[in-house]
Coordinates of C-alpha atoms in Angstrom, one line a residue:
M1 CA -7.6 53.9 21.8
H2 CA -9.3 50.7 22.7
P3 CA -7.2 48.3 24.8
D4 CA -7.8 45.4 22.4
A5 CA -6.1 47.3 19.7
T6 CA -2.8 47.6 21.5
D7 CA -2.8 44.3 23.5
S8 CA -0.9 41.8 21.4
S9 CA -2.2 38.9 23.5
G10 CA -5.8 39.9 23.2
A11 CA -8.4 39.3 20.5
G12 CA -7.4 42.3 18.4
L13 CA -5.2 42.4 15.3
N14 CA -1.9 40.5 15.7
L15 CA 0.7 40.4 13.0
A16 CA 3.3 38.3 14.8
P17 CA 1.7 34.9 14.2
A18 CA 1.4 35.4 10.5
A19 CA 5.1 36.4 10.3
A20 CA 6.2 33.6 12.5
T21 CA 4.4 30.9 10.5
G22 CA 5.6 32.1 7.2
G23 CA 2.1 33.1 5.8
R24 CA 0.2 30.1 7.1
R25 CA -3.2 30.7 8.6
A26 CA -3.8 29.6 12.2
P27 CA -6.8 27.3 12.8
S28 CA -9.9 29.3 13.3
A29 CA -12.2 29.1 16.2
P30 CA -15.6 27.5 16.0
G31 CA -18.1 29.8 14.4
E32 CA -15.5 32.2 13.0
L33 CA -15.9 33.1 9.4
R34 CA -12.9 32.3 7.3
P35 CA -12.2 34.3 4.2
D36 CA -12.0 32.6 0.8
P37 CA -8.5 31.3 0.0
R38 CA -8.7 32.8 -3.5
E39 CA -9.2 36.2 -1.9
D40 CA -6.1 35.7 0.3
A41 CA -4.1 34.7 -2.8
A42 CA -5.2 37.9 -4.5
A43 CA -4.6 40.1 -1.5
P44 CA -1.5 42.3 -1.7
G45 CA 0.0 40.8 1.5
A46 CA -0.5 37.2 0.4
P47 CA 2.5 35.2 -0.7
G48 CA 1.4 35.0 -4.4
G49 CA -0.8 38.1 -4.5
G50 CA 1.9 40.5 -5.7
S51 CA 3.1 38.3 -8.6
W52 CA 0.9 40.1 -11.1
R53 CA 2.5 43.4 -10.4
V54 CA 5.7 42.5 -12.2
P55 CA 4.3 42.3 -15.7
V56 CA 2.1 45.3 -15.1
A57 CA 5.1 47.3 -13.9
V58 CA 7.1 46.3 -17.0
A59 CA 4.3 47.2 -19.3
A60 CA 3.9 50.6 -17.6
L61 CA 7.6 51.2 -17.8
A62 CA 7.5 50.5 -21.6
A63 CA 4.6 52.9 -22.0
V64 CA 6.5 55.6 -20.0
C65 CA 9.5 55.1 -22.2
L66 CA 7.4 55.6 -25.3
S67 CA 5.7 58.7 -23.9
C68 CA 9.1 60.1 -22.8
L69 CA 10.2 60.3 -26.4
G70 CA 8.5 63.6 -26.5
P71 CA 7.1 65.7 -29.3
G72 CA 10.6 66.6 -30.4
C73 CA 11.4 63.0 -31.2
W74 CA 8.1 62.6 -33.1
E75 CA 8.7 65.8 -35.0
A76 CA 12.1 64.6 -36.0
V77 CA 10.7 61.4 -37.2
G78 CA 7.9 63.2 -38.9
G79 CA 10.4 64.8 -41.3
A80 CA 11.3 61.3 -42.5
G81 CA 9.2 59.1 -44.8
P82 CA 6.3 56.8 -43.7
C83 CA 8.5 53.7 -43.8
T84 CA 10.8 55.1 -41.2
V85 CA 7.8 56.0 -39.0
L86 CA 6.4 52.5 -39.3
L87 CA 9.8 50.9 -38.6
G88 CA 10.2 53.0 -35.5
L89 CA 6.8 52.1 -34.2
S90 CA 7.4 48.4 -34.8
L91 CA 10.7 48.6 -33.0
Y92 CA 9.1 50.3 -30.0
M93 CA 6.2 47.8 -29.9
G94 CA 8.5 44.9 -30.1
C95 CA 10.6 46.1 -27.2
A96 CA 7.4 46.6 -25.2
A97 CA 6.2 43.1 -26.0
A98 CA 9.6 41.6 -25.1
A99 CA 9.6 43.4 -21.8
F100 CA 6.1 42.2 -21.1
L101 CA 7.0 38.5 -21.9
L102 CA 10.2 38.7 -19.8
G103 CA 8.2 40.0 -16.9
T104 CA 5.6 37.3 -17.2
L105 CA 8.2 34.6 -17.4
F106 CA 10.0 36.1 -14.3
S107 CA 6.7 36.0 -12.4
L108 CA 6.0 32.4 -13.3
V109 CA 9.5 31.4 -12.2
C110 CA 9.0 33.2 -8.9
R111 CA 5.7 31.5 -8.2
S112 CA 6.7 27.9 -9.2
R113 CA 7.8 25.5 -6.5
R114 CA 11.3 24.3 -6.4
A115 CA 11.8 20.5 -6.8
P116 CA 13.2 18.8 -3.7
P117 CA 16.8 17.8 -3.9
P118 CA 17.5 14.0 -4.6
D119 CA 17.7 12.0 -1.4
F120 CA 20.9 10.0 -2.1
V121 CA 21.0 8.7 1.5
A122 CA 17.6 7.0 1.2
A123 CA 18.5 5.5 -2.2
W124 CA 21.8 4.1 -0.7
R125 CA 19.9 2.6 2.2
R126 CA 17.5 0.9 -0.1
L127 CA 20.4 -0.6 -2.2
A128 CA 22.1 -1.8 1.0
A129 CA 18.9 -3.4 2.3
A130 CA 18.4 -5.2 -1.1
A131 CA 22.0 -6.5 -0.9
R132 CA 21.4 -7.8 2.6
R133 CA 18.2 -9.5 1.6
A134 CA 20.0 -11.3 -1.3
R135 CA 21.1 -14.2 0.9
G136 CA 17.6 -14.8 2.0
S137 CA 16.2 -15.3 -1.5
P138 CA 14.6 -18.6 -2.4
V139 CA 17.7 -19.6 -4.4
Y140 CA 19.6 -20.3 -1.2
G141 CA 17.4 -23.0 0.2
N142 CA 13.8 -21.7 0.7
S143 CA 12.4 -23.3 -2.4
H144 CA 9.0 -24.2 -1.1
E145 CA 7.9 -20.8 0.2
S146 CA 6.6 -19.3 -3.0
V147 CA 5.0 -22.7 -4.0
Q148 CA 2.9 -22.6 -0.8
S149 CA 2.0 -18.9 -1.1
R150 CA 0.6 -18.9 -4.6
R151 CA -2.1 -20.8 -6.4
V152 CA -1.4 -24.3 -7.9
V153 CA -0.7 -24.2 -11.6
I154 CA -0.7 -27.9 -12.5
S155 CA -0.5 -29.9 -9.3
H156 CA 1.4 -29.8 -6.0
N157 CA 4.0 -32.4 -7.1
M158 CA 4.4 -31.0 -10.6
D159 CA 4.7 -27.5 -9.3
K160 CA 7.3 -28.6 -6.8
A161 CA 9.3 -30.4 -9.6
L162 CA 9.1 -27.4 -11.9
K163 CA 10.2 -25.1 -9.1
E164 CA 13.3 -27.2 -8.5
V165 CA 14.1 -27.2 -12.3
F166 CA 13.8 -23.4 -12.3
D167 CA 16.0 -23.0 -9.2
Y168 CA 18.7 -25.2 -10.6
S169 CA 18.6 -23.5 -14.0
Y170 CA 18.8 -20.1 -12.4
R171 CA 21.7 -21.2 -10.3
D172 CA 23.7 -22.8 -13.1
Y173 CA 22.9 -20.5 -16.1
V174 CA 22.1 -17.1 -14.6
L175 CA 23.6 -16.7 -11.2
S176 CA 26.9 -18.1 -12.4
W177 CA 27.6 -14.9 -14.4
Y178 CA 25.1 -12.4 -13.0
G179 CA 26.4 -12.8 -9.4
N180 CA 29.7 -11.2 -10.4
L181 CA 28.0 -8.2 -12.0
S182 CA 25.4 -7.4 -9.3
R183 CA 24.3 -8.3 -5.8
D184 CA 20.6 -7.9 -6.4
E185 CA 19.8 -11.5 -7.1
G186 CA 16.4 -11.4 -5.3
Q187 CA 14.6 -9.0 -7.6
L188 CA 15.8 -10.7 -10.8
Y189 CA 14.9 -14.1 -9.4
H190 CA 11.3 -13.1 -8.6
L191 CA 10.8 -11.4 -12.0
L192 CA 12.1 -14.5 -13.8
L193 CA 10.0 -16.8 -11.6
E194 CA 6.8 -14.9 -12.3
D195 CA 7.5 -15.1 -16.1
F196 CA 8.3 -18.8 -15.7
W197 CA 4.9 -19.6 -14.0
E198 CA 3.1 -17.5 -16.6
I199 CA 4.7 -19.6 -19.3
A200 CA 3.7 -22.7 -17.4
R201 CA 0.1 -21.5 -17.3
Q202 CA 0.0 -20.7 -21.0
L203 CA 1.5 -24.1 -21.8
R204 CA -1.1 -25.9 -19.6
H205 CA -3.9 -23.9 -21.1
R206 CA -2.9 -24.8 -24.7
L207 CA -2.3 -28.5 -23.9
S208 CA -5.7 -28.7 -22.2
H209 CA -7.3 -28.2 -25.7
V210 CA -5.3 -31.1 -27.2
D211 CA -7.1 -34.4 -27.8
V212 CA -4.6 -36.7 -26.2
V213 CA -6.3 -39.9 -27.2
K214 CA -6.3 -38.9 -30.9
V215 CA -2.7 -37.7 -30.7
I216 CA -1.4 -40.9 -29.1
C217 CA -3.6 -43.6 -30.7
N218 CA -3.8 -42.1 -34.1
D219 CA -1.2 -39.5 -35.0
V220 CA 1.8 -41.0 -33.1
V221 CA 1.0 -44.6 -34.1
R222 CA 0.6 -43.7 -37.8
T223 CA 3.8 -41.7 -37.8
L224 CA 5.7 -44.5 -36.2
L225 CA 4.2 -47.1 -38.5
T226 CA 5.1 -45.1 -41.6
H227 CA 8.6 -44.5 -40.2
F228 CA 9.3 -48.2 -39.6
C229 CA 7.8 -49.3 -42.9
D230 CA 10.1 -46.9 -44.8
L231 CA 13.0 -48.0 -42.7
K232 CA 12.3 -51.7 -43.4
A233 CA 11.9 -51.0 -47.1
A234 CA 15.2 -49.1 -47.2
N235 CA 17.1 -51.9 -45.3
A236 CA 15.6 -54.8 -47.3
R237 CA 18.0 -56.7 -49.6
H238 CA 16.7 -56.9 -53.2
E239 CA 18.4 -57.6 -56.4
E240 CA 17.5 -54.2 -57.7
Q241 CA 18.8 -51.0 -56.2
P242 CA 17.0 -50.2 -52.9
R243 CA 15.1 -47.0 -52.8
P244 CA 16.7 -44.2 -50.7
F245 CA 15.3 -43.4 -47.3
V246 CA 13.6 -40.0 -47.5
L247 CA 14.6 -37.7 -44.7
H248 CA 13.0 -34.6 -43.5
T249 CA 14.3 -31.4 -45.0
C250 CA 15.7 -30.2 -41.7
L251 CA 17.8 -33.3 -41.4
R252 CA 19.9 -32.8 -44.5
T253 CA 22.6 -30.8 -42.7
S254 CA 23.4 -29.6 -39.2
Y255 CA 22.7 -26.0 -40.4
D256 CA 19.2 -26.9 -41.6
E257 CA 18.5 -28.7 -38.3
V258 CA 19.5 -25.6 -36.3
R259 CA 17.4 -23.4 -38.6
F260 CA 14.4 -25.6 -38.1
L261 CA 14.8 -25.6 -34.3
Q262 CA 15.2 -21.8 -34.4
M263 CA 11.9 -21.5 -36.2
C264 CA 10.2 -23.8 -33.7
S265 CA 11.7 -21.8 -30.8
R266 CA 10.3 -18.6 -32.2
V267 CA 6.9 -20.0 -32.5
L268 CA 7.0 -21.3 -28.9
V269 CA 8.3 -18.0 -27.6
F270 CA 5.6 -16.1 -29.4
C271 CA 2.8 -18.4 -28.1
L272 CA 4.0 -18.8 -24.5
L273 CA 5.4 -15.4 -23.5
P274 CA 3.1 -12.9 -21.7
S275 CA 1.6 -10.2 -23.9
K276 CA 3.7 -7.5 -22.3
D277 CA 6.9 -9.3 -23.3
V278 CA 5.9 -10.4 -26.8
Q279 CA 6.1 -6.8 -28.1
S280 CA 9.9 -6.8 -27.6
L281 CA 11.6 -8.1 -30.7
S282 CA 15.1 -8.3 -29.1
L283 CA 13.7 -10.3 -26.1
R284 CA 12.0 -12.8 -28.5
I285 CA 15.2 -13.3 -30.5
M286 CA 17.3 -13.8 -27.4
L287 CA 15.0 -16.3 -25.8
A288 CA 14.5 -18.2 -29.1
E289 CA 18.3 -18.5 -29.4
I290 CA 18.7 -19.7 -25.8
L291 CA 15.8 -22.2 -26.2
T292 CA 17.4 -23.5 -29.4
T293 CA 21.0 -24.0 -28.2
K294 CA 20.4 -24.9 -24.6
V295 CA 17.1 -26.9 -24.6
L296 CA 15.9 -28.2 -28.0
K297 CA 19.2 -29.1 -29.6
P298 CA 20.4 -31.2 -26.6
V299 CA 17.0 -32.8 -26.2
V300 CA 16.9 -33.8 -29.9
D301 CA 20.5 -35.2 -29.8
L302 CA 19.6 -37.2 -26.6
L303 CA 16.4 -38.6 -28.0
S304 CA 18.1 -39.5 -31.3
N305 CA 20.5 -41.8 -29.4
P306 CA 19.0 -45.4 -29.6
D307 CA 21.1 -46.5 -26.6
Y308 CA 19.6 -43.8 -24.4
I309 CA 16.0 -44.9 -25.4
N310 CA 16.8 -48.6 -24.6
Q311 CA 18.4 -47.7 -21.2
M312 CA 15.3 -45.6 -20.3
L313 CA 12.9 -48.4 -21.2
L314 CA 14.9 -50.9 -19.1
A315 CA 15.0 -48.4 -16.2
Q316 CA 11.3 -47.8 -16.4
L317 CA 10.5 -51.6 -16.5
E318 CA 12.8 -52.2 -13.5
R319 CA 11.2 -49.4 -11.6
R320 CA 7.7 -50.7 -12.3
E321 CA 8.7 -54.1 -11.0
Q322 CA 10.2 -52.7 -7.9
M323 CA 7.0 -50.6 -7.3
N324 CA 4.8 -53.6 -7.7
E325 CA 6.8 -55.6 -5.3
H326 CA 6.8 -52.8 -2.8
H327 CA 3.1 -52.3 -3.1
K328 CA 2.4 -56.0 -2.7
R329 CA 4.7 -56.3 0.3
A330 CA 3.4 -53.1 2.0
Y331 CA -0.2 -54.2 1.5
T332 CA 0.2 -57.8 2.5
Y333 CA 2.4 -57.5 5.5
A334 CA 0.7 -54.6 7.3
P335 CA 0.9 -55.7 10.9
S336 CA -2.5 -54.1 12.0
Y337 CA -5.3 -51.9 10.8
E338 CA -3.8 -48.9 12.6
E339 CA -0.5 -49.4 10.9
F340 CA -2.3 -49.7 7.6
I341 CA -4.0 -46.3 8.1
K342 CA -0.6 -44.8 9.2
L343 CA 0.9 -46.1 6.0
I344 CA -1.7 -44.3 3.9
N345 CA -1.4 -41.0 5.8
S346 CA 2.4 -41.0 5.7
N347 CA 2.8 -41.8 2.0
S348 CA 3.2 -39.1 -0.6
D349 CA 3.4 -41.2 -3.8
V350 CA 0.1 -40.8 -5.7
E351 CA 0.7 -43.9 -7.9
F352 CA 1.2 -46.0 -4.8
L353 CA -2.0 -44.7 -3.3
K354 CA -3.9 -45.3 -6.5
Q355 CA -2.7 -48.9 -6.5
L356 CA -3.5 -49.3 -2.9
R357 CA -7.0 -47.9 -3.4
Y358 CA -7.5 -50.4 -6.3
Q359 CA -6.5 -53.3 -4.0
I360 CA -8.8 -52.1 -1.3
V361 CA -11.7 -51.9 -3.7
V362 CA -11.0 -55.5 -4.9
E363 CA -10.8 -56.6 -1.3
I364 CA -14.2 -55.0 -0.6
I365 CA -15.7 -56.8 -3.6
Q366 CA -14.4 -60.1 -2.5
A367 CA -15.5 -59.7 1.1
T368 CA -19.0 -58.5 0.1
T369 CA -19.3 -61.5 -2.4
I370 CA -18.2 -64.0 0.2
S371 CA -20.5 -62.6 2.9
S372 CA -23.4 -62.9 0.5
F373 CA -23.0 -66.7 0.1
P374 CA -23.4 -68.8 3.3
Q375 CA -21.5 -71.7 1.8
L376 CA -18.7 -71.6 -0.8
K377 CA -17.9 -75.0 -2.2
R378 CA -14.4 -75.9 -3.1
H379 CA -13.9 -76.8 -6.7
K380 CA -11.0 -78.2 -8.4
G381 CA -8.4 -75.6 -9.3
K382 CA -9.9 -73.1 -6.9
E383 CA -8.2 -74.0 -3.7
T384 CA -6.7 -70.6 -3.3
A385 CA -10.1 -68.9 -3.5
A386 CA -11.5 -71.3 -1.0
M387 CA -8.6 -70.7 1.4
K388 CA -9.2 -67.0 1.0
A389 CA -12.9 -67.5 1.8
D390 CA -12.0 -69.5 5.0
L391 CA -9.7 -66.7 6.1
L392 CA -12.3 -64.0 5.5
R393 CA -15.0 -66.1 7.3
A394 CA -12.8 -66.3 10.4
R395 CA -13.1 -62.5 10.7
N396 CA -16.0 -60.3 11.7
M397 CA -17.1 -59.6 8.1
K398 CA -19.2 -56.5 8.9
R399 CA -16.4 -54.9 10.8
Y400 CA -13.8 -55.9 8.2
I401 CA -15.9 -54.3 5.4
N402 CA -16.3 -51.1 7.4
Q403 CA -12.6 -50.9 8.0
L404 CA -11.9 -51.4 4.3
T405 CA -14.4 -48.6 3.5
V406 CA -12.8 -46.2 6.0
A407 CA -9.3 -47.1 4.5
K408 CA -10.6 -46.5 1.0
K409 CA -12.0 -43.0 1.9
Q410 CA -8.8 -42.1 3.7
C411 CA -6.8 -43.2 0.7
E412 CA -9.0 -41.1 -1.6
K413 CA -8.6 -38.1 0.7
R414 CA -4.8 -38.4 0.7
I415 CA -4.8 -38.7 -3.1
R416 CA -6.9 -35.5 -3.4
I417 CA -4.6 -33.6 -1.0
L418 CA -1.6 -34.6 -3.1
G419 CA -3.2 -33.3 -6.3
G420 CA -4.6 -36.5 -7.7
P421 CA -8.1 -37.2 -9.0
A422 CA -11.1 -36.6 -6.8
Y423 CA -12.8 -40.0 -6.4
D424 CA -15.4 -38.6 -4.1
Q425 CA -17.0 -36.4 -6.8
Q426 CA -16.8 -39.3 -9.3
D427 CA -18.6 -41.7 -6.9
E428 CA -21.3 -39.1 -6.2
G429 CA -21.9 -38.6 -9.9
A430 CA -22.0 -42.4 -10.5
L431 CA -24.5 -42.8 -7.6
D432 CA -26.7 -40.1 -9.0
E433 CA -26.8 -41.4 -12.5
G434 CA -26.8 -45.2 -11.7
E435 CA -30.1 -47.2 -11.7
G436 CA -28.7 -50.6 -10.7
P437 CA -29.1 -52.5 -7.4
Q438 CA -27.8 -51.0 -4.2
S439 CA -24.8 -53.3 -4.0
Q440 CA -23.6 -52.1 -7.5
K441 CA -24.0 -48.4 -6.4
F442 CA -21.9 -49.1 -3.4
L443 CA -19.1 -50.8 -5.3
V444 CA -18.8 -48.3 -8.1

């Protein structure tokens, strides 16, 4: 016998690795011909190669049983009628088919892979990790992280305000009852936040197609005019019976008002919800009821109160006066040019920066006009303008205009960063389209 045939460590046949690896083939050496895996599967020694033997064995066993009935059995049956013979043959064939099907099913069950048992430990670890991350959710203080990581929907200031509204609403109306039922606040928070921003995008997209000038200057004005005319006619004292003031159908009773608000809420929900959520009827009904009872009804009651409207108008007028005084004081009493630039860079109020830019442009126009005339005569009633001219002449006019131009550009840059209008692009378009003198192009 050849030594290689008996040496288990040589290059001969070795059955130990195959048994140790559970039927897995060891990696072949370079250049070695590897047999087809399908041939291995069909081989008798392969793990799945003997599975076809079970149905064949069952079929053979059924055939042997039929043949073992012997001639005596068939002779006994031959004495009976043809119906009995056919019934016996049908019974035998049915038993053989049932045995074949059972063998096939048994072989399929043996070859199928068993599903791995559920990993309860890993699931419990995931739940514990989610519970530990709950305190790190944006509801507990980090309200600006998601605003910075996603795209701007409306503007930086508006998105920040909407984010605060959502956080407070989630804390007061959702977390107040959901926190006692579950500790997974983070996942629900992010899901609701994504839907909230999607609704904001849909609302912004639809409002962008509205003609604001037509709505404010035509529709709102005509509606208010008609309302006050009817109100004046209803309150006028005449000898005859005054005509009744016609109300909207939804204002007849409180029930009609709620029904009308429900209809408006359903339209809003249908138009603003994402397409994947609109298909759910129960979700639409629930959101419409919440929007009716918690948003629209309180807003209508608040706006219907005349005292609230008067107080809001007074507050806005007082705020406007305070802003004008602050702007005038900040612009007039800036101690130096460097402090003026610091004031621009440190301010985050877009309206203040717009007003400041307007004043800088006016100052540039005045300085350019005064520098164009060598002498400015004082006229009666214009002492203030003459004193202004004297103060400007005392400065280095070219340097002063350059400083104002730099401050104007810095102010426009700050406005653009805060989400305001881009004045640079507007100025470039005006310079490209304008055909006037050079001084007019510079001052546009």
